[in-house]
Amino acid sequence: MSDLTHLFEKIARGDVPSHKVYEDEQVFAFLDINPLSRGHTLVIPRQRYERLDDLPPEVGAAIGRALPRIAAAVCRATGAHSYNVLSNTGREAGQVVPHVHFHIIPWHGPDRSLGIRWPATPIEEDDAKALRDEIASALADGH
Ligand code: 5GP
């Protein structure tokens, strides 16, 4: 287990200092120590779940309730109108801290925001139908 495994639990408990912007029974939010842009904020469940898809529904709901309010406050405080919300899940996708978290990254100009490579190509109809069926069936199975 890396040193980072329990970092965000310690932050939520106040055992490691942070600049807290919000807390409730299940959710904690604080400024990122290494922001991509001014106002870059992390929103986490107090309890550690490694991946977004590990979250129990009630914890997901608590995060979902808090995120829009915190995003609005970050915008008000920083004067940003646009922002990205991002949850890196899995090491290959950029997750460094194995405790699910949502980044709120205000847009303050092309060099002071999240830079995204988005190499999109049009979906193919046959693949879209197959995918739709597979995802719908995984949802129906509860996986
Ligand atoms: P990830 O790459 O896992 O999606 O993002 C982890 C984030 O946690 C990074 O943006 C990083 O700057 C932030 N971070 C790592 N350690 C600390 C810390 O000790 N305090 C705070 N406030 N943020 C941290």
PDB file of C-alpha atoms and ligand atoms in Angstrom:
ATOM      1  CA  MET A   1       0.000   0.000   0.000  1.00  0.00           C
ATOM      2  CA  SER A   2       1.418   3.391  -0.943  1.00  0.00           C
ATOM      3  CA  ASP A   3       1.595   6.365   1.390  1.00  0.00           C
ATOM      4  CA  LEU A   4      -1.223   7.888  -0.613  1.00  0.00           C
ATOM      5  CA  THR A   5      -3.723   5.119   0.142  1.00  0.00           C
ATOM      6  CA  HIS A   6      -5.112   6.689   3.313  1.00  0.00           C
ATOM      7  CA  LEU A   7      -4.139  10.313   2.625  1.00  0.00           C
ATOM      8  CA  PHE A   8      -7.623  11.584   1.796  1.00  0.00           C
ATOM      9  CA  GLU A   9      -9.191   9.848   4.824  1.00  0.00           C
ATOM     10  CA  LYS A  10      -6.620  11.622   6.982  1.00  0.00           C
ATOM     11  CA  ILE A  11      -7.417  14.930   5.284  1.00  0.00           C
ATOM     12  CA  ALA A  12     -11.171  14.413   5.841  1.00  0.00           C
ATOM     13  CA  ARG A  13     -10.516  13.670   9.544  1.00  0.00           C
ATOM     14  CA  GLY A  14      -8.307  16.743   9.873  1.00  0.00           C
ATOM     15  CA  ASP A  15      -5.242  14.612  10.693  1.00  0.00           C
ATOM     16  CA  VAL A  16      -3.513  16.039   7.618  1.00  0.00           C
ATOM     17  CA  PRO A  17      -4.092  19.781   7.085  1.00  0.00           C
ATOM     18  CA  SER A  18      -5.981  21.044   4.045  1.00  0.00           C
ATOM     19  CA  HIS A  19      -7.896  24.094   2.923  1.00  0.00           C
ATOM     20  CA  LYS A  20     -11.402  22.790   3.536  1.00  0.00           C
ATOM     21  CA  VAL A  21     -14.190  24.416   1.544  1.00  0.00           C
ATOM     22  CA  TYR A  22     -17.122  22.108   2.394  1.00  0.00           C
ATOM     23  CA  GLU A  23     -18.057  19.182   4.602  1.00  0.00           C
ATOM     24  CA  ASP A  24     -21.132  17.210   5.565  1.00  0.00           C
ATOM     25  CA  GLU A  25     -21.639  13.786   7.103  1.00  0.00           C
ATOM     26  CA  GLN A  26     -20.413  11.896   4.052  1.00  0.00           C
ATOM     27  CA  VAL A  27     -18.617  14.406   1.870  1.00  0.00           C
ATOM     28  CA  PHE A  28     -15.510  16.566   2.246  1.00  0.00           C
ATOM     29  CA  ALA A  29     -14.098  19.115  -0.218  1.00  0.00           C
ATOM     30  CA  PHE A  30     -10.771  20.932  -0.170  1.00  0.00           C
ATOM     31  CA  LEU A  31      -8.373  22.832  -2.402  1.00  0.00           C
ATOM     32  CA  ASP A  32      -5.980  20.741  -4.486  1.00  0.00           C
ATOM     33  CA  ILE A  33      -2.405  21.221  -3.239  1.00  0.00           C
ATOM     34  CA  ASN A  34      -1.122  21.365  -6.818  1.00  0.00           C
ATOM     35  CA  PRO A  35      -3.876  23.138  -8.751  1.00  0.00           C
ATOM     36  CA  LEU A  36      -4.270  23.098 -12.503  1.00  0.00           C
ATOM     37  CA  SER A  37      -6.065  26.411 -12.172  1.00  0.00           C
ATOM     38  CA  ARG A  38      -7.115  28.836  -9.449  1.00  0.00           C
ATOM     39  CA  GLY A  39      -9.946  27.261  -7.463  1.00  0.00           C
ATOM     40  CA  HIS A  40      -9.093  23.633  -8.367  1.00  0.00           C
ATOM     41  CA  THR A  41     -11.051  21.732  -5.726  1.00  0.00           C
ATOM     42  CA  LEU A  42     -11.321  18.050  -4.780  1.00  0.00           C
ATOM     43  CA  VAL A  43     -14.605  16.525  -3.617  1.00  0.00           C
ATOM     44  CA  ILE A  44     -14.361  13.164  -1.825  1.00  0.00           C
ATOM     45  CA  PRO A  45     -16.419  10.758   0.235  1.00  0.00           C
ATOM     46  CA  ARG A  46     -15.059  10.796   3.801  1.00  0.00           C
ATOM     47  CA  GLN A  47     -14.770   7.036   3.711  1.00  0.00           C
ATOM     48  CA  ARG A  48     -12.292   5.525   1.263  1.00  0.00           C
ATOM     49  CA  TYR A  49     -13.555   3.726  -1.818  1.00  0.00           C
ATOM     50  CA  GLU A  50     -10.898   3.276  -4.435  1.00  0.00           C
ATOM     51  CA  ARG A  51     -13.000   3.617  -7.567  1.00  0.00           C
ATOM     52  CA  LEU A  52     -16.050   5.584  -8.645  1.00  0.00           C
ATOM     53  CA  ASP A  53     -17.787   2.305  -9.461  1.00  0.00           C
ATOM     54  CA  ASP A  54     -17.146   1.085  -5.882  1.00  0.00           C
ATOM     55  CA  LEU A  55     -19.382   3.792  -4.394  1.00  0.00           C
ATOM     56  CA  PRO A  56     -22.558   2.583  -2.683  1.00  0.00           C
ATOM     57  CA  PRO A  57     -25.624   4.418  -4.037  1.00  0.00           C
ATOM     58  CA  GLU A  58     -26.120   6.511  -0.895  1.00  0.00           C
ATOM     59  CA  VAL A  59     -22.533   7.776  -0.988  1.00  0.00           C
ATOM     60  CA  GLY A  60     -22.840   8.479  -4.716  1.00  0.00           C
ATOM     61  CA  ALA A  61     -26.031  10.392  -3.988  1.00  0.00           C
ATOM     62  CA  ALA A  62     -24.326  12.435  -1.260  1.00  0.00           C
ATOM     63  CA  ILE A  63     -21.524  13.368  -3.677  1.00  0.00           C
ATOM     64  CA  GLY A  64     -24.089  14.172  -6.359  1.00  0.00           C
ATOM     65  CA  ARG A  65     -25.934  16.506  -3.998  1.00  0.00           C
ATOM     66  CA  ALA A  66     -22.791  18.363  -2.992  1.00  0.00           C
ATOM     67  CA  LEU A  67     -20.997  18.681  -6.349  1.00  0.00           C
ATOM     68  CA  PRO A  68     -23.253  21.257  -8.036  1.00  0.00           C
ATOM     69  CA  ARG A  69     -23.269  23.505  -4.945  1.00  0.00           C
ATOM     70  CA  ILE A  70     -19.499  23.363  -4.588  1.00  0.00           C
ATOM     71  CA  ALA A  71     -18.990  23.954  -8.322  1.00  0.00           C
ATOM     72  CA  ALA A  72     -21.271  27.001  -8.162  1.00  0.00           C
ATOM     73  CA  ALA A  73     -19.366  28.349  -5.149  1.00  0.00           C
ATOM     74  CA  VAL A  74     -15.994  27.805  -6.841  1.00  0.00           C
ATOM     75  CA  CYS A  75     -17.261  29.736  -9.865  1.00  0.00           C
ATOM     76  CA  ARG A  76     -18.600  32.561  -7.711  1.00  0.00           C
ATOM     77  CA  ALA A  77     -15.376  32.777  -5.737  1.00  0.00           C
ATOM     78  CA  THR A  78     -13.004  32.706  -8.713  1.00  0.00           C
ATOM     79  CA  GLY A  79     -15.070  34.484 -11.358  1.00  0.00           C
ATOM     80  CA  ALA A  80     -14.885  31.445 -13.640  1.00  0.00           C
ATOM     81  CA  HIS A  81     -17.906  30.633 -15.769  1.00  0.00           C
ATOM     82  CA  SER A  82     -16.637  27.400 -17.308  1.00  0.00           C
ATOM     83  CA  TYR A  83     -15.129  24.420 -15.565  1.00  0.00           C
ATOM     84  CA  ASN A  84     -14.428  20.694 -15.892  1.00  0.00           C
ATOM     85  CA  VAL A  85     -15.457  17.990 -13.431  1.00  0.00           C
ATOM     86  CA  LEU A  86     -13.186  14.991 -13.658  1.00  0.00           C
ATOM     87  CA  SER A  87     -12.781  11.708 -11.818  1.00  0.00           C
ATOM     88  CA  ASN A  88      -9.725   9.730 -12.873  1.00  0.00           C
ATOM     89  CA  THR A  89     -10.432   6.063 -12.188  1.00  0.00           C
ATOM     90  CA  GLY A  90      -7.596   3.567 -12.524  1.00  0.00           C
ATOM     91  CA  ARG A  91      -3.868   4.215 -12.757  1.00  0.00           C
ATOM     92  CA  GLU A  92      -3.812   4.225 -16.563  1.00  0.00           C
ATOM     93  CA  ALA A  93      -6.502   6.902 -16.560  1.00  0.00           C
ATOM     94  CA  GLY A  94      -4.395   9.111 -14.308  1.00  0.00           C
ATOM     95  CA  GLN A  95      -5.618   8.134 -10.835  1.00  0.00           C
ATOM     96  CA  VAL A  96      -2.779   8.663  -8.383  1.00  0.00           C
ATOM     97  CA  VAL A  97      -4.646   8.733  -5.066  1.00  0.00           C
ATOM     98  CA  PRO A  98      -6.645   5.500  -4.614  1.00  0.00           C
ATOM     99  CA  HIS A  99      -9.595   7.219  -2.932  1.00  0.00           C
ATOM    100  CA  VAL A 100     -12.347   8.296  -5.296  1.00  0.00           C
ATOM    101  CA  HIS A 101     -12.357  12.043  -5.875  1.00  0.00           C
ATOM    102  CA  PHE A 102     -13.897  14.555  -8.226  1.00  0.00           C
ATOM    103  CA  HIS A 103     -11.756  17.398  -9.478  1.00  0.00           C
ATOM    104  CA  ILE A 104     -13.555  20.699 -10.082  1.00  0.00           C
ATOM    105  CA  ILE A 105     -11.231  22.625 -12.394  1.00  0.00           C
ATOM    106  CA  PRO A 106     -12.277  26.178 -13.256  1.00  0.00           C
ATOM    107  CA  TRP A 107     -11.396  27.444 -16.722  1.00  0.00           C
ATOM    108  CA  HIS A 108      -9.332  30.613 -16.568  1.00  0.00           C
ATOM    109  CA  GLY A 109      -7.931  30.551 -20.110  1.00  0.00           C
ATOM    110  CA  PRO A 110      -6.246  27.903 -22.286  1.00  0.00           C
ATOM    111  CA  ASP A 111      -3.045  27.849 -20.225  1.00  0.00           C
ATOM    112  CA  ARG A 112      -4.812  27.921 -16.878  1.00  0.00           C
ATOM    113  CA  SER A 113      -7.271  25.061 -17.136  1.00  0.00           C
ATOM    114  CA  LEU A 114      -7.498  21.339 -17.821  1.00  0.00           C
ATOM    115  CA  GLY A 115      -5.979  20.547 -21.216  1.00  0.00           C
ATOM    116  CA  ILE A 116      -7.795  17.625 -22.801  1.00  0.00           C
ATOM    117  CA  ARG A 117      -6.827  15.547 -25.789  1.00  0.00           C
ATOM    118  CA  TRP A 118     -10.120  14.399 -27.293  1.00  0.00           C
ATOM    119  CA  PRO A 119      -9.356  12.322 -30.392  1.00  0.00           C
ATOM    120  CA  ALA A 120     -12.979  11.576 -31.271  1.00  0.00           C
ATOM    121  CA  THR A 121     -14.134   9.585 -34.303  1.00  0.00           C
ATOM    122  CA  PRO A 122     -17.743   8.942 -35.367  1.00  0.00           C
ATOM    123  CA  ILE A 123     -19.381   5.894 -33.781  1.00  0.00           C
ATOM    124  CA  GLU A 124     -20.180   2.974 -36.098  1.00  0.00           C
ATOM    125  CA  GLU A 125     -23.812   1.923 -36.114  1.00  0.00           C
ATOM    126  CA  ASP A 126     -23.191  -1.832 -35.666  1.00  0.00           C
ATOM    127  CA  ASP A 127     -20.817  -1.239 -32.789  1.00  0.00           C
ATOM    128  CA  ALA A 128     -23.216   1.283 -31.214  1.00  0.00           C
ATOM    129  CA  LYS A 129     -26.029  -1.305 -31.231  1.00  0.00           C
ATOM    130  CA  ALA A 130     -23.776  -4.032 -29.786  1.00  0.00           C
ATOM    131  CA  LEU A 131     -22.431  -1.711 -27.110  1.00  0.00           C
ATOM    132  CA  ARG A 132     -25.856  -0.400 -26.165  1.00  0.00           C
ATOM    133  CA  ASP A 133     -27.081  -3.982 -25.701  1.00  0.00           C
ATOM    134  CA  GLU A 134     -24.012  -5.045 -23.690  1.00  0.00           C
ATOM    135  CA  ILE A 135     -24.117  -2.035 -21.367  1.00  0.00           C
ATOM    136  CA  ALA A 136     -27.886  -2.276 -20.869  1.00  0.00           C
ATOM    137  CA  SER A 137     -27.555  -5.973 -20.095  1.00  0.00           C
ATOM    138  CA  ALA A 138     -24.677  -5.358 -17.614  1.00  0.00           C
ATOM    139  CA  LEU A 139     -26.883  -2.785 -15.895  1.00  0.00           C
ATOM    140  CA  ALA A 140     -29.803  -5.205 -15.769  1.00  0.00           C
ATOM    141  CA  ASP A 141     -27.491  -7.854 -14.224  1.00  0.00           C
ATOM    142  CA  GLY A 142     -26.448  -5.343 -11.577  1.00  0.00           C
ATOM    143  CA  HIS A 143     -22.769  -5.449 -12.543  1.00  0.00           C
TER     144      HIS A 143
HETATM  145  P1  5GP B   1      -5.545  12.052  -9.279  1.00  0.00           P
HETATM  146  O1  5GP B   1      -4.356  12.136 -10.160  1.00  0.00           O
HETATM  147  O2  5GP B   1      -5.493  10.862  -8.349  1.00  0.00           O
HETATM  148  O3  5GP B   1      -6.848  12.151 -10.025  1.00  0.00           O
HETATM  149  O4  5GP B   1      -5.507  13.362  -8.392  1.00  0.00           O
HETATM  150  C1  5GP B   1      -4.950  13.452  -7.113  1.00  0.00           C
HETATM  151  C2  5GP B   1      -4.920  14.917  -6.750  1.00  0.00           C
HETATM  152  O5  5GP B   1      -4.647  15.020  -5.363  1.00  0.00           O
HETATM  153  C3  5GP B   1      -3.824  15.713  -7.480  1.00  0.00           C
HETATM  154  O6  5GP B   1      -4.430  16.779  -8.214  1.00  0.00           O
HETATM  155  C4  5GP B   1      -2.932  16.209  -6.367  1.00  0.00           C
HETATM  156  O7  5GP B   1      -2.437  17.503  -6.581  1.00  0.00           O
HETATM  157  C5  5GP B   1      -3.853  16.144  -5.150  1.00  0.00           C
HETATM  158  N1  5GP B   1      -3.135  15.921  -3.907  1.00  0.00           N
HETATM  159  C6  5GP B   1      -2.192  14.963  -3.673  1.00  0.00           C
HETATM  160  N2  5GP B   1      -1.755  15.036  -2.398  1.00  0.00           N
HETATM  161  C7  5GP B   1      -2.437  16.059  -1.809  1.00  0.00           C
HETATM  162  C8  5GP B   1      -2.410  16.618  -0.496  1.00  0.00           C
HETATM  163  O8  5GP B   1      -1.676  16.195   0.397  1.00  0.00           O
HETATM  164  N3  5GP B   1      -3.253  17.668  -0.256  1.00  0.00           N
HETATM  165  C9  5GP B   1      -4.080  18.163  -1.220  1.00  0.00           C
HETATM  166  N4  5GP B   1      -4.860  19.206  -0.885  1.00  0.00           N
HETATM  167  N5  5GP B   1      -4.142  17.651  -2.476  1.00  0.00           N
HETATM  168  C10 5GP B   1      -3.314  16.622  -2.767  1.00  0.00           C
END
